[in-house]
CSV table of C-alpha atoms in Angstrom, one decimal:
chain,number,residue,atom,x,y,z
A,97,GLN,CA,-0.1,-7.4,-17.7
A,98,VAL,CA,-1.2,-5.9,-14.3
A,99,GLN,CA,-2.9,-2.7,-13.7
A,100,LEU,CA,-3.0,-1.0,-9.9
A,101,VAL,CA,-5.4,1.3,-9.0
A,102,GLU,CA,-4.9,3.3,-5.6
A,103,SER,CA,-7.8,4.8,-4.0
A,104,GLY,CA,-9.1,5.7,-0.4
A,105,GLY,CA,-6.1,8.7,0.4
A,106,GLY,CA,-7.6,11.4,1.3
A,107,LEU,CA,-7.4,14.3,4.3
A,108,VAL,CA,-7.6,14.1,8.1
A,109,GLN,CA,-7.2,14.6,11.2
A,110,PRO,CA,-4.0,13.4,13.8
A,111,GLY,CA,-5.6,10.7,15.5
A,112,GLY,CA,-7.7,9.9,12.5
A,113,TYR,CA,-8.2,7.1,10.1
A,114,LEU,CA,-8.2,6.0,6.8
A,115,ARG,CA,-8.6,2.6,4.2
A,116,LEU,CA,-6.8,2.8,1.3
A,117,SER,CA,-7.7,0.3,-1.4
A,118,CYS,CA,-5.7,-1.4,-4.2
A,119,ALA,CA,-7.0,-3.3,-6.9
A,120,ALA,CA,-5.1,-4.9,-9.4
A,121,SER,CA,-6.7,-5.6,-12.8
A,122,GLY,CA,-5.0,-7.3,-16.2
A,123,SER,CA,-4.8,-10.3,-17.9
A,124,ASP,CA,-2.7,-13.5,-17.2
A,125,PHE,CA,-0.8,-12.7,-14.0
A,126,ARG,CA,-0.8,-14.0,-10.8
A,127,ILE,CA,0.7,-11.7,-8.3
A,128,SER,CA,3.3,-12.9,-5.3
A,129,ALA,CA,3.9,-10.1,-2.9
A,130,MET,CA,1.8,-7.1,-2.4
A,131,GLY,CA,3.3,-3.7,-0.8
A,132,TRP,CA,2.6,-0.3,-0.1
A,133,TYR,CA,5.4,2.1,-0.5
A,134,ARG,CA,5.0,6.2,0.1
A,135,GLN,CA,6.7,9.0,-0.5
A,136,ALA,CA,6.6,12.7,0.9
A,137,PRO,CA,8.5,15.9,-0.5
A,138,GLY,CA,12.1,16.2,-0.7
A,139,LYS,CA,12.3,12.5,0.9
A,140,GLN,CA,13.1,9.4,-0.8
A,141,ARG,CA,10.4,6.6,-1.4
A,142,GLU,CA,10.1,4.3,1.8
A,143,LEU,CA,8.7,0.9,2.3
A,144,VAL,CA,5.4,0.9,4.5
A,145,ALA,CA,3.9,-2.4,4.5
A,146,THR,CA,4.3,-5.9,2.7
A,147,ILE,CA,2.4,-9.0,2.4
A,148,THR,CA,3.3,-12.3,1.0
A,149,SER,CA,1.1,-15.1,-1.0
A,150,ALA,CA,1.2,-16.7,2.3
A,151,GLY,CA,0.0,-13.9,3.7
A,152,ARG,CA,3.4,-13.0,5.9
A,153,THR,CA,3.5,-9.3,6.6
A,154,ASN,CA,6.3,-6.7,7.5
A,155,TYR,CA,6.1,-2.9,8.4
A,156,ALA,CA,8.1,-0.3,8.9
A,157,ASP,CA,9.2,0.8,12.7
A,158,SER,CA,7.5,4.2,12.0
A,159,VAL,CA,3.9,2.2,11.4
A,160,LYS,CA,4.1,-0.8,13.1
A,161,GLY,CA,0.9,-1.2,15.3
A,162,ARG,CA,-0.8,1.4,13.5
A,163,PHE,CA,-0.9,0.1,10.3
A,164,THR,CA,-2.2,-2.9,9.0
A,165,ILE,CA,-2.0,-4.7,5.6
A,166,SER,CA,-4.5,-7.5,4.0
A,167,ARG,CA,-5.3,-9.0,0.9
A,168,ASP,CA,-8.4,-10.3,-0.5
A,169,TYR,CA,-7.2,-12.7,-3.5
A,170,THR,CA,-10.6,-13.7,-4.7
A,171,LYS,CA,-11.4,-9.9,-5.6
A,172,ASN,CA,-7.2,-9.5,-6.7
A,173,THR,CA,-7.2,-6.4,-4.0
A,174,GLY,CA,-5.0,-5.3,-1.1
A,175,ASN,CA,-5.9,-2.8,1.9
A,176,LEU,CA,-3.8,-0.7,4.1
A,177,GLN,CA,-5.7,0.1,7.2
A,178,MET,CA,-4.2,3.3,8.4
A,179,ASP,CA,-5.1,4.3,12.3
A,180,SER,CA,-4.1,7.1,14.3
A,181,LEU,CA,-2.3,8.8,11.9
A,182,LYS,CA,0.1,11.2,12.3
A,183,PRO,CA,1.4,14.3,10.1
A,184,GLU,CA,4.3,12.8,9.3
A,185,ASP,CA,2.3,9.9,7.6
A,186,THR,CA,1.4,12.6,5.1
A,187,ALA,CA,2.8,11.4,1.7
A,188,VAL,CA,1.8,9.7,-1.6
A,189,TYR,CA,1.2,6.1,-1.3
A,190,TYR,CA,2.0,3.6,-3.4
A,191,CYS,CA,0.3,-0.1,-4.2
A,192,ASN,CA,3.2,-2.2,-5.8
A,193,THR,CA,3.0,-5.9,-6.4
A,194,PHE,CA,5.3,-9.0,-7.8
A,195,ASP,CA,3.6,-10.6,-10.8
A,196,VAL,CA,5.5,-14.1,-11.3
A,197,VAL,CA,4.2,-14.6,-14.6
A,198,THR,CA,6.1,-11.5,-16.3
A,199,SER,CA,8.6,-12.0,-13.5
A,200,LYS,CA,8.2,-8.2,-12.7
A,201,LEU,CA,7.0,-4.9,-10.5
A,202,ASN,CA,4.1,-3.0,-11.3
A,203,TRP,CA,3.6,0.2,-9.5
A,204,GLY,CA,0.0,2.3,-8.8
A,205,GLN,CA,-0.2,6.3,-9.5
A,206,GLY,CA,-0.3,6.7,-6.4
A,207,THR,CA,-2.9,8.2,-3.7
A,208,GLN,CA,-2.2,11.2,-1.6
A,209,VAL,CA,-2.8,11.0,2.4
A,210,THR,CA,-2.5,14.4,3.9
A,211,VAL,CA,-2.7,14.2,7.9
A,212,SER,CA,-3.3,17.8,9.7
A,213,SER,CA,-5.6,19.7,11.6
Protein backbone atom coordinates (compact mmCIF):
# COMPACT_ATOMS: atom_id res chain seq x y z
CA GLN A 1 0.00 0.00 0.00
CA VAL A 2 2.87 2.35 0.73
CA GLN A 3 6.18 2.47 -1.06
CA LEU A 4 8.99 4.52 0.42
CA VAL A 5 12.04 5.73 -1.46
CA GLU A 6 14.91 7.47 0.29
CA SER A 7 17.32 9.80 -1.42
CA GLY A 8 19.99 12.33 -0.59
CA GLY A 9 22.66 10.10 0.89
CA GLY A 10 26.27 10.43 -0.07
CA LEU A 11 29.81 11.12 1.06
CA VAL A 12 30.58 14.22 3.10
CA GLN A 13 33.44 15.44 5.25
CA PRO A 14 33.13 15.76 9.01
CA GLY A 15 31.28 18.95 9.85
CA GLY A 16 29.39 18.83 6.59
CA TYR A 17 25.71 18.44 5.95
CA LEU A 18 23.21 16.34 4.04
CA ARG A 19 19.46 16.43 3.55
CA LEU A 20 17.72 13.10 3.24
CA SER A 21 14.30 12.78 1.66
CA CYS A 22 11.66 10.08 1.88
CA ALA A 23 8.96 9.94 -0.76
CA ALA A 24 5.82 7.92 -0.10
CA SER A 25 3.63 6.64 -2.90
CA GLY A 26 0.86 4.14 -3.41
CA SER A 27 -2.88 4.08 -3.02
CA ASP A 28 -5.36 4.20 -0.17
CA PHE A 29 -2.95 4.99 2.62
CA ARG A 30 -2.76 7.44 5.47
CA ILE A 31 0.53 7.95 7.23
CA SER A 32 0.51 8.83 10.88
CA ALA A 33 4.00 8.78 12.39
CA MET A 34 7.13 8.97 10.28
CA GLY A 35 10.65 8.23 11.39
CA TRP A 36 14.23 7.65 10.43
CA TYR A 37 16.41 4.78 11.58
CA ARG A 38 20.02 4.02 10.84
CA GLN A 39 22.23 0.97 10.97
CA ALA A 40 26.01 0.88 10.87
CA PRO A 41 27.97 -2.30 10.09
CA GLY A 42 28.11 -4.56 13.11
CA LYS A 43 25.64 -2.46 15.06
CA GLN A 44 21.95 -2.69 15.81
CA ARG A 45 19.49 -0.53 13.97
CA GLU A 46 18.76 2.55 16.03
CA LEU A 47 16.09 5.19 16.04
CA VAL A 48 17.29 8.57 14.82
CA ALA A 49 14.19 10.76 14.83
CA THR A 50 10.42 10.60 14.65
CA ILE A 51 7.63 13.01 13.86
CA THR A 52 3.95 12.46 14.58
CA SER A 53 0.92 13.53 12.58
CA ALA A 54 0.62 16.45 14.98
CA GLY A 55 4.17 17.53 14.28
CA ARG A 56 5.71 16.42 17.55
CA THR A 57 9.34 15.38 17.17
CA ASN A 58 11.76 13.21 19.08
CA TYR A 59 15.46 12.65 18.53
CA ALA A 60 18.10 10.24 19.66
CA ASP A 61 20.46 11.85 22.14
CA SER A 62 23.34 11.38 19.73
CA VAL A 63 21.77 13.65 17.10
CA LYS A 64 19.95 16.24 19.18
CA GLY A 65 20.83 19.75 18.11
CA ARG A 66 22.29 18.55 14.82
CA PHE A 67 19.45 16.79 12.97
CA THR A 68 16.00 18.09 12.12
CA ILE A 69 13.08 15.95 10.97
CA SER A 70 10.19 17.42 9.01
CA ARG A 71 7.26 16.45 6.81
CA ASP A 72 5.47 17.85 3.82
CA TYR A 73 1.92 16.56 4.12
CA THR A 74 0.90 17.84 0.71
CA LYS A 75 3.65 15.97 -1.11
CA ASN A 76 3.71 12.94 1.19
CA THR A 77 7.40 13.37 1.78
CA GLY A 78 9.64 13.49 4.79
CA ASN A 79 13.04 15.02 5.30
CA LEU A 80 15.95 14.68 7.64
CA GLN A 81 18.32 17.63 7.69
CA MET A 82 21.66 16.53 9.05
CA ASP A 83 24.16 19.18 10.07
CA SER A 84 27.56 19.04 11.74
CA LEU A 85 27.98 15.45 10.62
CA LYS A 86 30.40 13.18 12.44
CA PRO A 87 32.11 9.97 11.32
CA GLU A 88 29.94 8.05 13.78
CA ASP A 89 26.89 9.16 11.78
CA THR A 90 28.03 6.86 8.99
CA ALA A 91 25.28 4.31 8.39
CA VAL A 92 22.49 3.24 6.11
CA TYR A 93 19.51 5.44 6.86
CA TYR A 94 16.00 4.05 6.57
CA CYS A 95 12.71 5.87 6.39
CA ASN A 96 9.70 4.28 8.04
CA THR A 97 6.04 5.16 8.31
CA PHE A 98 2.96 3.79 9.99
CA ASP A 99 -0.02 3.41 7.71
CA VAL A 100 -3.27 3.61 9.65
CA VAL A 101 -5.23 2.08 6.76
CA THR A 102 -3.34 -1.22 6.93
CA SER A 103 -2.07 -0.79 10.49
CA LYS A 104 1.45 -1.70 9.52
CA LEU A 105 4.91 -0.24 9.32
CA ASN A 106 6.54 0.40 5.98
CA TRP A 107 10.24 0.68 5.31
CA GLY A 108 12.30 2.15 2.54
CA GLN A 109 15.32 0.43 1.05
CA GLY A 110 17.78 2.75 2.73
CA THR A 111 20.31 5.31 1.62
CA GLN A 112 24.00 5.28 2.49
CA VAL A 113 25.49 8.16 4.43
CA THR A 114 29.26 8.21 4.77
CA VAL A 115 31.07 10.86 6.80
CA SER A 116 34.79 10.73 6.19
CA SER A 117 37.72 12.92 5.28
